[in-house]
Coordinates of C-alpha atoms and ligand atoms in Angstrom, one line a residue:
M1 CA 146.3 -89.9 204.2
A2 CA 147.9 -93.3 203.6
V3 CA 152.0 -93.4 203.7
L4 CA 154.2 -95.7 201.6
Q5 CA 157.4 -96.6 202.6
G6 CA 160.3 -95.6 199.9
Q7 CA 161.9 -99.3 200.6
R8 CA 159.0 -100.8 199.4
G9 CA 159.5 -101.8 195.9
W10 CA 156.9 -103.5 194.9
L11 CA 154.2 -100.8 195.9
R12 CA 156.3 -97.8 194.6
A13 CA 156.8 -100.1 191.2
A14 CA 153.0 -100.6 191.8
I15 CA 152.1 -96.5 191.6
M16 CA 153.4 -96.4 188.5
A17 CA 152.1 -99.3 187.1
V18 CA 148.2 -99.3 188.2
G19 CA 148.0 -94.8 188.9
F20 CA 146.5 -92.8 191.3
I21 CA 143.1 -93.1 191.6
A22 CA 143.0 -96.6 192.1
L23 CA 145.8 -96.4 194.8
A24 CA 144.2 -93.8 197.1
A25 CA 141.0 -96.2 197.3
G26 CA 143.1 -98.7 198.3
P27 CA 147.2 -99.6 197.7
A28 CA 147.0 -103.3 199.0
L29 CA 144.6 -104.5 196.3
A30 CA 147.4 -102.5 193.6
Q31 CA 148.4 -105.6 191.3
A32 CA 152.6 -105.4 192.1
P33 CA 154.6 -105.4 189.0
D34 CA 157.6 -108.1 190.4
L35 CA 160.5 -105.9 189.8
S36 CA 162.7 -109.3 189.8
K37 CA 161.4 -110.4 186.3
V38 CA 162.5 -106.9 184.8
E39 CA 165.0 -106.9 182.3
Y40 CA 166.6 -104.4 181.0
R41 CA 165.7 -103.8 177.2
T42 CA 168.6 -101.3 175.5
E43 CA 167.4 -99.0 172.0
K44 CA 170.9 -97.8 170.3
L45 CA 170.4 -93.9 169.3
G46 CA 173.8 -93.1 167.8
E47 CA 177.3 -94.3 167.5
N48 CA 178.0 -94.2 170.9
L49 CA 174.5 -93.4 172.5
Y50 CA 172.1 -95.7 173.8
A51 CA 168.2 -96.4 176.0
L52 CA 167.6 -98.3 178.5
F53 CA 164.6 -98.9 180.0
G54 CA 164.2 -101.0 182.8
G55 CA 161.1 -100.5 185.6
G56 CA 161.1 -96.5 186.5
G57 CA 162.8 -93.8 184.7
N58 CA 163.8 -94.6 181.6
I59 CA 168.0 -94.0 180.8
A60 CA 170.2 -93.0 178.5
V61 CA 174.1 -93.6 178.3
L62 CA 176.9 -92.5 176.2
T63 CA 179.9 -94.5 175.7
G64 CA 183.4 -93.5 174.8
P65 CA 187.1 -93.6 175.4
D66 CA 186.3 -90.9 178.5
G67 CA 184.1 -93.3 180.2
A68 CA 180.8 -93.7 180.1
L69 CA 178.2 -90.5 180.7
V70 CA 174.6 -92.1 182.1
V71 CA 171.7 -90.1 182.3
D72 CA 168.7 -91.1 185.7
S73 CA 169.5 -94.1 188.2
D74 CA 166.0 -95.8 187.6
L75 CA 165.0 -97.7 190.9
V76 CA 167.2 -98.4 194.4
E77 CA 166.6 -102.2 193.9
L78 CA 167.1 -102.4 189.9
S79 CA 170.6 -101.3 191.0
P80 CA 172.4 -104.7 190.2
K81 CA 170.6 -104.7 187.2
L82 CA 171.4 -101.4 186.1
R83 CA 175.3 -102.4 186.9
A84 CA 175.2 -105.1 184.7
A85 CA 173.0 -103.5 181.9
L86 CA 175.5 -100.7 182.1
T87 CA 178.7 -102.9 181.4
M88 CA 176.6 -104.3 178.1
V89 CA 177.0 -101.2 176.3
S90 CA 180.1 -99.7 178.2
E91 CA 183.6 -101.0 178.4
K92 CA 184.4 -98.2 180.5
P93 CA 182.9 -97.3 184.2
A94 CA 180.1 -94.8 184.4
R95 CA 181.8 -91.8 185.0
F96 CA 179.6 -89.1 185.6
L97 CA 175.4 -89.8 186.1
V98 CA 173.1 -87.0 185.4
N99 CA 169.8 -86.9 187.4
T100 CA 167.5 -85.0 185.8
H101 CA 165.2 -84.3 189.0
F102 CA 165.2 -86.5 192.7
H103 CA 162.4 -88.4 192.2
F104 CA 163.2 -92.1 193.7
D105 CA 162.5 -93.9 190.3
H106 CA 164.8 -92.0 188.8
A107 CA 167.8 -91.5 191.2
G108 CA 167.2 -94.3 193.2
G109 CA 170.6 -95.9 191.9
N110 CA 173.0 -93.4 192.5
T111 CA 174.4 -93.8 195.8
T112 CA 175.4 -97.7 194.1
L113 CA 176.7 -95.6 191.0
G114 CA 178.6 -93.5 193.8
R115 CA 179.9 -96.2 195.8
S116 CA 181.8 -97.3 192.1
G117 CA 183.0 -93.4 191.9
T118 CA 181.0 -92.4 189.4
V119 CA 180.3 -88.2 189.9
I120 CA 176.7 -87.8 190.1
V121 CA 176.2 -83.9 188.8
A122 CA 172.6 -82.1 189.5
H123 CA 170.7 -79.0 189.9
D124 CA 170.6 -77.7 193.6
N125 CA 167.8 -78.5 194.7
V126 CA 168.0 -82.5 193.6
R127 CA 170.6 -82.5 196.3
K128 CA 168.9 -80.3 198.7
H129 CA 165.8 -83.0 198.3
L130 CA 168.3 -86.4 198.6
M131 CA 169.7 -84.6 201.7
T132 CA 166.3 -85.5 203.3
R133 CA 163.2 -87.7 203.6
Q134 CA 161.6 -87.2 200.5
V135 CA 157.4 -87.2 200.3
V136 CA 155.6 -87.5 196.8
N137 CA 152.6 -87.5 196.8
V138 CA 150.7 -89.4 194.3
G139 CA 147.5 -89.8 195.7
V140 CA 149.2 -91.4 198.7
D141 CA 151.7 -90.0 200.6
I142 CA 155.5 -91.8 198.9
V143 CA 158.3 -91.4 201.4
T144 CA 162.2 -92.3 200.3
E145 CA 164.6 -92.0 202.9
P146 CA 167.8 -89.6 203.0
T147 CA 170.0 -91.0 200.3
P148 CA 173.7 -91.9 202.0
P149 CA 175.9 -89.3 200.8
E150 CA 177.7 -91.5 198.3
G151 CA 174.5 -91.0 196.1
L152 CA 174.1 -87.1 196.4
P153 CA 174.9 -85.1 193.4
V154 CA 178.7 -83.1 194.0
V155 CA 179.2 -80.8 191.4
T156 CA 175.2 -78.9 191.0
F157 CA 174.2 -76.0 189.1
A158 CA 171.5 -73.6 188.6
D159 CA 170.8 -72.8 185.0
G160 CA 172.3 -75.6 182.7
V161 CA 175.8 -76.9 182.4
K162 CA 177.9 -79.2 179.1
F163 CA 179.8 -81.9 179.1
H164 CA 182.4 -82.4 176.1
V165 CA 182.8 -86.2 176.4
N166 CA 183.6 -88.7 174.2
G167 CA 183.3 -86.4 171.4
E168 CA 179.9 -85.6 172.3
T169 CA 178.6 -82.2 173.2
V170 CA 175.8 -82.7 176.4
A171 CA 173.5 -80.1 177.2
V172 CA 171.8 -80.0 180.6
S173 CA 169.1 -77.1 181.4
H174 CA 167.1 -76.5 183.8
A175 CA 163.7 -75.7 183.6
D176 CA 162.7 -73.9 186.2
N177 CA 159.3 -75.3 188.4
A178 CA 157.7 -77.9 185.9
H179 CA 157.6 -81.8 186.9
T180 CA 159.9 -80.7 189.9
D181 CA 161.5 -77.6 191.4
S182 CA 164.5 -79.3 190.5
D183 CA 164.0 -80.6 187.2
A184 CA 166.9 -80.8 184.0
F185 CA 166.5 -82.3 180.3
V186 CA 169.6 -83.5 178.4
F187 CA 169.7 -82.6 174.7
F188 CA 172.7 -85.2 173.3
E189 CA 173.7 -82.3 170.1
K190 CA 175.8 -84.3 167.8
A191 CA 173.4 -87.5 168.4
N192 CA 171.2 -85.5 168.2
V193 CA 168.7 -87.0 171.0
L194 CA 166.8 -85.2 173.4
H195 CA 166.3 -87.2 177.2
T196 CA 163.9 -84.9 178.7
G197 CA 163.3 -86.7 182.5
D198 CA 159.7 -86.3 183.4
L199 CA 159.2 -83.4 181.9
F200 CA 157.4 -85.5 179.4
M201 CA 155.9 -88.8 179.6
S202 CA 155.5 -90.2 176.0
I203 CA 152.8 -93.0 177.7
G204 CA 150.2 -90.3 179.7
Y205 CA 149.4 -87.5 180.3
P206 CA 152.3 -85.5 182.9
F207 CA 152.3 -85.8 186.6
V208 CA 153.1 -82.3 187.8
D209 CA 154.2 -82.6 192.2
A210 CA 152.7 -79.4 193.4
G211 CA 154.1 -81.0 196.7
N212 CA 157.4 -80.5 195.5
G213 CA 157.2 -77.0 193.5
G214 CA 155.6 -78.5 189.8
S215 CA 153.6 -76.6 188.0
L216 CA 152.0 -77.1 184.6
D217 CA 153.0 -73.3 183.8
G218 CA 156.5 -74.3 184.4
L219 CA 155.9 -78.1 182.3
I220 CA 154.6 -76.1 179.2
A221 CA 157.8 -73.5 180.0
A222 CA 160.2 -76.0 179.6
H223 CA 158.3 -78.3 176.6
A224 CA 158.6 -75.2 174.4
R225 CA 162.6 -74.7 175.3
A226 CA 163.6 -78.4 174.5
L227 CA 161.4 -78.0 171.7
A228 CA 163.4 -75.9 170.5
L229 CA 166.5 -77.7 170.2
C230 CA 163.8 -79.9 168.1
N231 CA 164.3 -81.1 164.8
E232 CA 162.5 -83.6 162.9
Q233 CA 165.0 -86.3 163.3
T234 CA 165.3 -85.4 166.6
R235 CA 164.6 -88.3 169.3
V236 CA 163.4 -87.8 172.4
V237 CA 163.4 -90.0 175.5
P238 CA 160.8 -89.2 177.5
G239 CA 160.5 -89.3 180.8
H240 CA 158.9 -93.3 181.0
G241 CA 157.2 -94.9 178.0
P242 CA 158.9 -95.7 174.7
L243 CA 160.7 -93.6 172.1
V244 CA 159.1 -90.8 170.5
G245 CA 159.3 -87.6 167.9
K246 CA 159.7 -83.9 167.7
A247 CA 156.1 -84.1 166.7
E248 CA 155.1 -86.2 169.5
L249 CA 156.4 -83.6 172.1
Q250 CA 154.9 -80.8 170.1
A251 CA 151.7 -82.4 170.2
Y252 CA 152.1 -83.2 174.0
H253 CA 152.7 -79.8 174.6
D254 CA 149.6 -78.6 172.4
M255 CA 147.7 -80.6 174.3
L256 CA 148.6 -78.9 177.5
V257 CA 148.2 -75.4 176.3
V258 CA 144.1 -75.8 175.2
V259 CA 143.2 -77.9 178.4
R260 CA 145.1 -75.6 180.1
K261 CA 143.1 -72.8 179.0
R262 CA 140.1 -75.1 178.5
I263 CA 139.8 -75.4 182.4
S264 CA 141.0 -71.7 183.2
D265 CA 137.7 -70.3 181.6
L266 CA 135.7 -72.5 183.4
V267 CA 137.7 -71.3 186.7
R268 CA 137.1 -68.0 185.3
K269 CA 133.0 -68.4 185.7
G270 CA 133.1 -70.0 188.9
R271 CA 132.9 -73.6 187.9
T272 CA 133.4 -76.2 191.0
L273 CA 135.9 -78.9 190.5
E274 CA 133.3 -81.2 189.3
Q275 CA 131.5 -79.4 187.2
V276 CA 134.6 -78.8 185.3
Q277 CA 135.4 -82.5 185.3
A278 CA 132.4 -83.6 184.1
A279 CA 132.9 -80.8 181.6
A280 CA 136.0 -83.2 180.5
P281 CA 138.7 -80.5 179.2
T282 CA 140.8 -83.5 177.9
R283 CA 137.8 -85.2 176.0
E284 CA 139.6 -86.0 172.7
Y285 CA 143.1 -86.7 174.5
D286 CA 142.2 -89.6 176.5
E287 CA 142.2 -92.0 174.2
R288 CA 145.4 -91.4 173.9
W289 CA 147.2 -90.2 176.8
G290 CA 144.5 -91.0 179.7
K291 CA 145.5 -94.4 180.3
G292 CA 148.6 -94.2 181.8
F293 CA 150.3 -93.5 185.3
V294 CA 147.8 -90.5 185.7
Q295 CA 144.5 -90.6 184.9
P296 CA 141.8 -87.8 183.3
Q297 CA 140.0 -86.9 186.7
V298 CA 143.0 -87.1 188.5
F299 CA 145.2 -84.6 185.8
I300 CA 142.4 -81.8 185.4
Q301 CA 141.7 -81.7 188.9
R302 CA 145.6 -81.0 189.9
I303 CA 145.5 -78.4 186.6
F304 CA 142.1 -77.0 188.6
I305 CA 143.7 -76.6 191.7
E306 CA 146.6 -74.1 190.1
Q307 CA 144.4 -71.8 188.3
K308 CA 142.4 -71.5 191.1
R309 CA 145.1 -70.3 192.9
A310 CA 146.7 -68.6 189.6
K311 CA 143.2 -66.4 189.9
A312 CA 143.1 -66.4 193.3
G313 CA 146.6 -64.9 192.9
V314 CA 145.5 -62.1 190.3
R315 CA 142.8 -61.0 192.8
A316 CA 145.6 -60.6 195.8
P317 CA 145.1 -57.1 196.9
G318 CA 148.1 -54.7 195.0
Ligands
LIG1 ZN1 159.4 -88.0 188.0

Protein backbone atom coordinates (compact mmCIF):
# COMPACT_ATOMS: atom_id res chain seq x y z
CA MET A 1 0.00 0.00 0.00
CA ALA A 2 1.44 3.31 -1.03
CA VAL A 3 1.64 5.97 1.63
CA LEU A 4 1.57 9.64 0.71
CA GLN A 5 3.04 12.04 3.20
CA GLY A 6 0.78 14.89 4.13
CA GLN A 7 3.17 17.71 3.37
CA ARG A 8 3.22 16.97 -0.35
CA GLY A 9 0.46 19.33 -1.25
CA TRP A 10 0.53 18.83 -4.98
CA LEU A 11 0.00 15.13 -4.53
CA ARG A 12 -2.93 15.65 -2.23
CA ALA A 13 -4.43 18.16 -4.61
CA ALA A 14 -3.90 15.66 -7.41
CA ILE A 15 -5.95 13.12 -5.51
CA MET A 16 -8.85 15.52 -5.42
CA ALA A 17 -8.51 16.28 -9.09
CA VAL A 18 -7.75 12.88 -10.53
CA GLY A 19 -9.69 10.48 -8.33
CA PHE A 20 -9.14 7.21 -6.60
CA ILE A 21 -8.59 4.68 -9.32
CA ALA A 22 -5.99 6.65 -11.24
CA LEU A 23 -4.00 7.24 -8.08
CA ALA A 24 -4.29 3.70 -6.83
CA ALA A 25 -2.96 2.61 -10.21
CA GLY A 26 0.02 4.95 -10.06
CA PRO A 27 0.11 8.13 -8.00
CA ALA A 28 3.32 9.33 -9.63
CA LEU A 29 1.52 9.53 -12.96
CA ALA A 30 -1.27 11.74 -11.72
CA GLN A 31 -1.50 15.19 -13.22
CA ALA A 32 -0.70 17.48 -10.33
CA PRO A 33 -2.57 20.78 -10.14
CA ASP A 34 -0.22 23.63 -9.36
CA LEU A 35 -1.31 25.09 -6.01
CA SER A 36 0.79 28.20 -6.66
CA LYS A 37 -1.69 29.04 -9.43
CA VAL A 38 -4.78 28.75 -7.20
CA GLU A 39 -6.61 32.05 -6.75
CA TYR A 40 -9.55 32.39 -4.40
CA ARG A 41 -12.89 33.16 -6.00
CA THR A 42 -15.50 34.89 -3.86
CA GLU A 43 -19.27 34.69 -4.17
CA LYS A 44 -21.59 36.87 -2.10
CA LEU A 45 -24.33 34.92 -0.34
CA GLY A 46 -25.98 37.61 1.72
CA GLU A 47 -25.53 41.07 3.18
CA ASN A 48 -22.47 39.93 5.16
CA LEU A 49 -21.91 36.33 4.09
CA TYR A 50 -19.52 35.02 1.43
CA ALA A 51 -18.39 31.73 -0.07
CA LEU A 52 -14.68 31.38 -0.89
CA PHE A 53 -13.55 28.79 -3.40
CA GLY A 54 -9.86 27.89 -3.19
CA GLY A 55 -7.99 24.62 -3.73
CA GLY A 56 -9.52 22.31 -1.11
CA GLY A 57 -12.84 22.44 0.71
CA ASN A 58 -15.17 25.37 0.16
CA ILE A 59 -15.18 28.13 2.79
CA ALA A 60 -17.93 30.37 4.19
CA VAL A 61 -17.17 33.73 5.83
CA LEU A 62 -19.65 35.74 7.93
CA THR A 63 -18.42 39.30 8.41
CA GLY A 64 -19.38 42.21 10.65
CA PRO A 65 -18.54 44.26 13.73
CA ASP A 66 -18.08 41.21 15.96
CA GLY A 67 -15.24 39.87 13.78
CA ALA A 68 -15.42 37.25 11.06
CA LEU A 69 -16.69 33.72 11.53
CA VAL A 70 -15.04 31.36 9.04
CA VAL A 71 -16.13 27.84 8.15
CA ASP A 72 -13.17 25.63 7.15
CA SER A 73 -9.57 26.60 6.42
CA ASP A 74 -8.52 24.82 3.18
CA LEU A 75 -5.12 23.19 2.49
CA VAL A 76 -2.13 24.23 4.60
CA GLU A 77 -0.25 25.24 1.46
CA LEU A 78 -2.87 27.90 0.70
CA SER A 79 -2.83 29.58 4.12
CA PRO A 80 -1.11 32.82 2.98
CA LYS A 81 -3.61 33.16 0.13
CA LEU A 82 -6.51 32.38 2.42
CA ARG A 83 -5.40 35.11 4.79
CA ALA A 84 -5.28 37.57 1.91
CA ALA A 85 -8.68 36.46 0.64
CA LEU A 86 -10.20 36.93 4.10
CA THR A 87 -8.95 40.51 4.28
CA MET A 88 -10.70 41.20 0.97
CA VAL A 89 -14.11 40.40 2.46
CA SER A 90 -13.66 41.23 6.15
CA GLU A 91 -12.27 44.41 7.72
CA LYS A 92 -12.02 42.62 11.06
CA PRO A 93 -9.83 39.57 11.68
CA ALA A 94 -11.23 36.06 11.87
CA ARG A 95 -12.60 35.73 15.39
CA PHE A 96 -13.97 32.20 15.04
CA LEU A 97 -13.13 29.25 12.79
CA VAL A 98 -15.53 26.29 12.60
CA ASN A 99 -14.19 23.05 11.11
CA THR A 100 -16.80 20.88 9.38
CA HIS A 101 -14.46 17.88 9.96
CA PHE A 102 -10.77 17.09 10.36
CA HIS A 103 -9.64 16.33 6.77
CA PHE A 104 -6.48 18.12 5.59
CA ASP A 105 -8.29 19.98 2.82
CA HIS A 106 -10.70 21.57 5.34
CA ALA A 107 -8.50 22.06 8.42
CA GLY A 108 -5.08 22.67 6.83
CA GLY A 109 -5.18 26.43 7.52
CA ASN A 110 -6.06 26.00 11.19
CA THR A 111 -2.57 26.66 12.50
CA THR A 112 -2.16 29.92 10.62
CA LEU A 113 -5.51 31.22 11.85
CA GLY A 114 -5.02 29.87 15.38
CA ARG A 115 -1.65 31.61 15.64
CA SER A 116 -3.27 34.92 14.81
CA GLY A 117 -5.77 34.52 17.65
CA THR A 118 -8.77 32.90 15.94
CA VAL A 119 -10.81 30.67 18.28
CA ILE A 120 -11.22 27.27 16.63
CA VAL A 121 -14.46 25.40 17.27
CA ALA A 122 -15.30 21.86 16.13
CA HIS A 123 -16.76 18.51 17.08
CA ASP A 124 -14.90 16.61 19.83
CA ASN A 125 -13.51 14.11 17.31
CA VAL A 126 -11.95 16.82 15.11
CA ARG A 127 -9.65 17.70 17.99
CA LYS A 128 -8.88 14.03 18.65
CA HIS A 129 -7.96 13.40 15.00
CA LEU A 130 -5.90 16.57 14.61
CA MET A 131 -3.88 15.75 17.74
CA THR A 132 -2.67 12.52 16.16
CA ARG A 133 -1.22 11.35 12.85
CA GLN A 134 -4.15 11.13 10.44
CA VAL A 135 -4.51 8.43 7.81
CA VAL A 136 -7.20 8.79 5.17
CA ASN A 137 -7.50 5.93 2.69
CA VAL A 138 -8.61 7.05 -0.75
CA GLY A 139 -7.28 3.95 -2.48
CA VAL A 140 -3.87 4.91 -1.13
CA ASP A 141 -3.19 6.14 2.38
CA ILE A 142 -2.82 9.91 2.71
CA VAL A 143 -0.94 10.69 5.91
CA THR A 144 -1.07 14.05 7.67
CA GLU A 145 1.15 14.70 10.67
CA PRO A 146 -0.39 15.94 13.97
CA THR A 147 -1.49 19.59 13.95
CA PRO A 148 0.50 21.97 16.18
CA PRO A 149 -1.37 23.02 19.37
CA GLU A 150 -2.25 26.46 17.93
CA GLY A 151 -4.21 24.76 15.15
CA LEU A 152 -6.37 22.61 17.41
CA PRO A 153 -9.98 23.40 18.27
CA VAL A 154 -10.08 25.02 21.71
CA VAL A 155 -13.86 24.79 21.99
CA THR A 156 -15.40 21.41 21.14
CA PHE A 157 -18.95 20.09 21.18
CA ALA A 158 -20.70 16.72 21.09
CA ASP A 159 -24.02 17.52 19.41
CA GLY A 160 -23.86 21.12 18.26
CA VAL A 161 -23.39 24.78 19.11
CA LYS A 162 -24.92 28.13 18.12
CA PHE A 163 -23.13 31.40 17.48
CA HIS A 164 -24.92 34.73 17.81
CA VAL A 165 -22.63 37.15 16.00
CA ASN A 166 -22.86 39.89 13.37
CA GLY A 167 -26.65 39.91 13.50
CA GLU A 168 -26.77 36.26 12.44
CA THR A 169 -27.57 32.98 14.17
CA VAL A 170 -25.20 30.26 13.08
CA ALA A 171 -26.35 26.76 14.03
CA VAL A 172 -23.68 24.07 13.92
CA SER A 173 -24.96 20.47 14.11
CA HIS A 174 -22.99 17.25 14.43
CA ALA A 175 -23.89 14.31 12.19
CA ASP A 176 -23.04 10.87 13.55
CA ASN A 177 -20.74 8.62 11.49
CA ALA A 178 -21.39 10.15 8.08
CA HIS A 179 -18.47 11.37 5.90
CA THR A 180 -16.24 10.77 8.97
CA ASP A 181 -16.93 10.50 12.71
CA SER A 182 -16.36 14.23 13.17
CA ASP A 183 -18.76 16.01 10.79
CA ALA A 184 -20.84 19.10 11.34
CA PHE A 185 -23.10 21.08 9.03
CA VAL A 186 -23.51 24.80 9.51
CA PHE A 187 -26.74 26.73 8.94
CA PHE A 188 -26.81 30.53 8.71
CA GLU A 189 -30.42 31.08 9.70
CA LYS A 190 -30.98 34.69 8.61
CA ALA A 191 -29.09 34.38 5.34
CA ASN A 192 -30.70 30.97 4.73
CA VAL A 193 -27.41 29.37 3.71
CA LEU A 194 -26.27 25.84 4.56
CA HIS A 195 -22.62 24.76 4.53
CA THR A 196 -22.55 20.96 4.42
CA GLY A 197 -18.82 20.26 4.59
CA ASP A 198 -18.10 16.96 2.86
CA LEU A 199 -21.47 15.52 3.81
CA PHE A 200 -22.27 16.68 0.29
CA MET A 201 -20.15 17.29 -2.82
CA SER A 202 -22.09 18.81 -5.69
CA ILE A 203 -19.49 17.56 -8.18
CA GLY A 204 -19.67 13.82 -7.60
CA TYR A 205 -20.41 10.75 -5.54
CA PRO A 206 -19.65 11.04 -1.84
CA PHE A 207 -16.46 9.88 -0.23
CA VAL A 208 -17.28 7.81 2.82
CA ASP A 209 -14.15 7.73 5.00
CA ALA A 210 -14.90 4.34 6.54
CA GLY A 211 -11.44 4.16 8.12
CA ASN A 212 -12.34 7.21 10.21
CA GLY A 213 -15.87 6.27 11.20
CA GLY A 214 -17.78 7.29 8.06
CA SER A 215 -20.83 5.40 6.80
CA LEU A 216 -23.33 5.78 3.98
CA ASP A 217 -26.22 5.26 6.40
CA GLY A 218 -24.94 8.18 8.46
CA LEU A 219 -24.53 10.30 5.36
CA ILE A 220 -28.11 9.69 4.26
CA ALA A 221 -29.40 10.43 7.78
CA ALA A 222 -27.37 13.66 7.85
CA HIS A 223 -28.85 14.78 4.53
CA ALA A 224 -32.36 14.20 5.84
CA ARG A 225 -31.62 16.43 8.86
CA ALA A 226 -29.96 19.12 6.75
CA LEU A 227 -32.82 19.10 4.23
CA ALA A 228 -35.28 19.74 7.05
CA LEU A 229 -33.56 23.13 7.57
CA CYS A 230 -33.91 24.13 3.91
CA ASN A 231 -36.61 25.73 1.83
CA GLU A 232 -36.74 26.55 -1.87
CA GLN A 233 -34.66 29.71 -1.34
CA THR A 234 -31.85 28.06 0.65
CA ARG A 235 -28.41 28.16 -0.91
CA VAL A 236 -26.17 25.20 -0.19
CA VAL A 237 -22.37 25.47 0.01
CA PRO A 238 -21.10 21.93 -0.58
CA GLY A 239 -17.74 20.65 0.68
CA HIS A 240 -16.55 20.66 -2.94
CA GLY A 241 -18.15 21.95 -6.12
CA PRO A 242 -20.36 24.90 -7.01
CA LEU A 243 -23.21 26.33 -4.96
CA VAL A 244 -26.57 24.64 -5.38
CA GLY A 245 -30.08 24.77 -3.94
CA LYS A 246 -32.27 22.45 -1.92
CA ALA A 247 -33.42 20.55 -5.03
CA GLU A 248 -29.88 19.38 -5.82
CA LEU A 249 -29.26 18.25 -2.25
CA GLN A 250 -32.62 16.43 -2.28
CA ALA A 251 -31.77 14.73 -5.59
CA TYR A 252 -28.40 13.64 -4.17
CA HIS A 253 -30.06 12.23 -1.05
CA ASP A 254 -32.63 10.37 -3.15
CA MET A 255 -29.88 8.97 -5.40
CA LEU A 256 -28.01 7.60 -2.37
CA VAL A 257 -31.17 5.94 -1.05
CA VAL A 258 -31.83 4.26 -4.43
CA VAL A 259 -28.23 3.06 -4.88
CA ARG A 260 -28.03 1.76 -1.31
CA LYS A 261 -31.28 -0.21 -1.81
CA ARG A 262 -30.08 -1.72 -5.10
CA ILE A 263 -26.73 -2.79 -3.65
CA SER A 264 -28.32 -4.04 -0.44
CA ASP A 265 -30.73 -6.23 -2.46
CA LEU A 266 -27.85 -7.68 -4.49
CA VAL A 267 -25.83 -8.37 -1.35
CA ARG A 268 -28.84 -10.12 0.16
CA LYS A 269 -28.94 -12.35 -2.92
CA GLY A 270 -25.31 -13.29 -2.29
CA ARG A 271 -23.82 -11.44 -5.26
CA THR A 272 -20.06 -10.81 -5.32
CA LEU A 273 -18.54 -7.35 -5.68
CA GLU A 274 -17.80 -8.04 -9.35
CA GLN A 275 -21.42 -9.04 -9.96
CA VAL A 276 -22.71 -5.95 -8.16
CA GLN A 277 -20.40 -3.70 -10.17
CA ALA A 278 -21.47 -5.44 -13.39
CA ALA A 279 -25.14 -4.80 -12.49
CA ALA A 280 -24.36 -1.05 -12.72
CA PRO A 281 -26.49 0.08 -9.77
CA THR A 282 -25.50 3.72 -10.37
CA ARG A 283 -26.21 3.64 -14.14
CA GLU A 284 -28.55 6.60 -14.55
CA TYR A 285 -26.54 8.75 -12.13
CA ASP A 286 -23.04 8.34 -13.56
CA GLU A 287 -23.49 11.10 -16.12
CA ARG A 288 -24.28 13.61 -13.36
CA TRP A 289 -22.11 12.45 -10.46
CA GLY A 290 -19.71 9.84 -11.83
CA LYS A 291 -17.04 12.15 -13.15
CA GLY A 292 -15.83 13.58 -9.86
CA PHE A 293 -13.34 12.61 -7.21
CA VAL A 294 -15.03 9.25 -6.43
CA GLN A 295 -15.45 7.09 -9.50
CA PRO A 296 -18.56 4.88 -9.84
CA GLN A 297 -16.82 1.53 -9.32
CA VAL A 298 -15.14 2.82 -6.15
CA PHE A 299 -18.41 4.25 -4.87
CA ILE A 300 -20.15 0.91 -5.48
CA GLN A 301 -17.31 -0.99 -3.83
CA ARG A 302 -17.52 1.12 -0.67
CA ILE A 303 -21.28 0.70 -0.36
CA PHE A 304 -20.92 -3.02 -1.07
CA ILE A 305 -18.44 -3.42 1.80
CA GLU A 306 -20.74 -1.50 4.16
CA GLN A 307 -23.81 -3.50 3.16
CA LYS A 308 -21.89 -6.78 3.53
CA ARG A 309 -20.90 -5.74 7.00
CA ALA A 310 -24.49 -4.76 7.86
CA LYS A 311 -25.76 -8.10 6.59
CA ALA A 312 -23.17 -9.98 8.63
CA GLY A 313 -24.33 -7.99 11.66
CA VAL A 314 -27.95 -9.04 11.13
CA ARG A 315 -26.90 -12.68 10.92
CA ALA A 316 -24.75 -12.54 14.04
CA PRO A 317 -25.97 -14.83 16.85
CA GLY A 318 -28.14 -13.19 19.50
ZN1 LIG B 1 -13.47 15.39 3.80
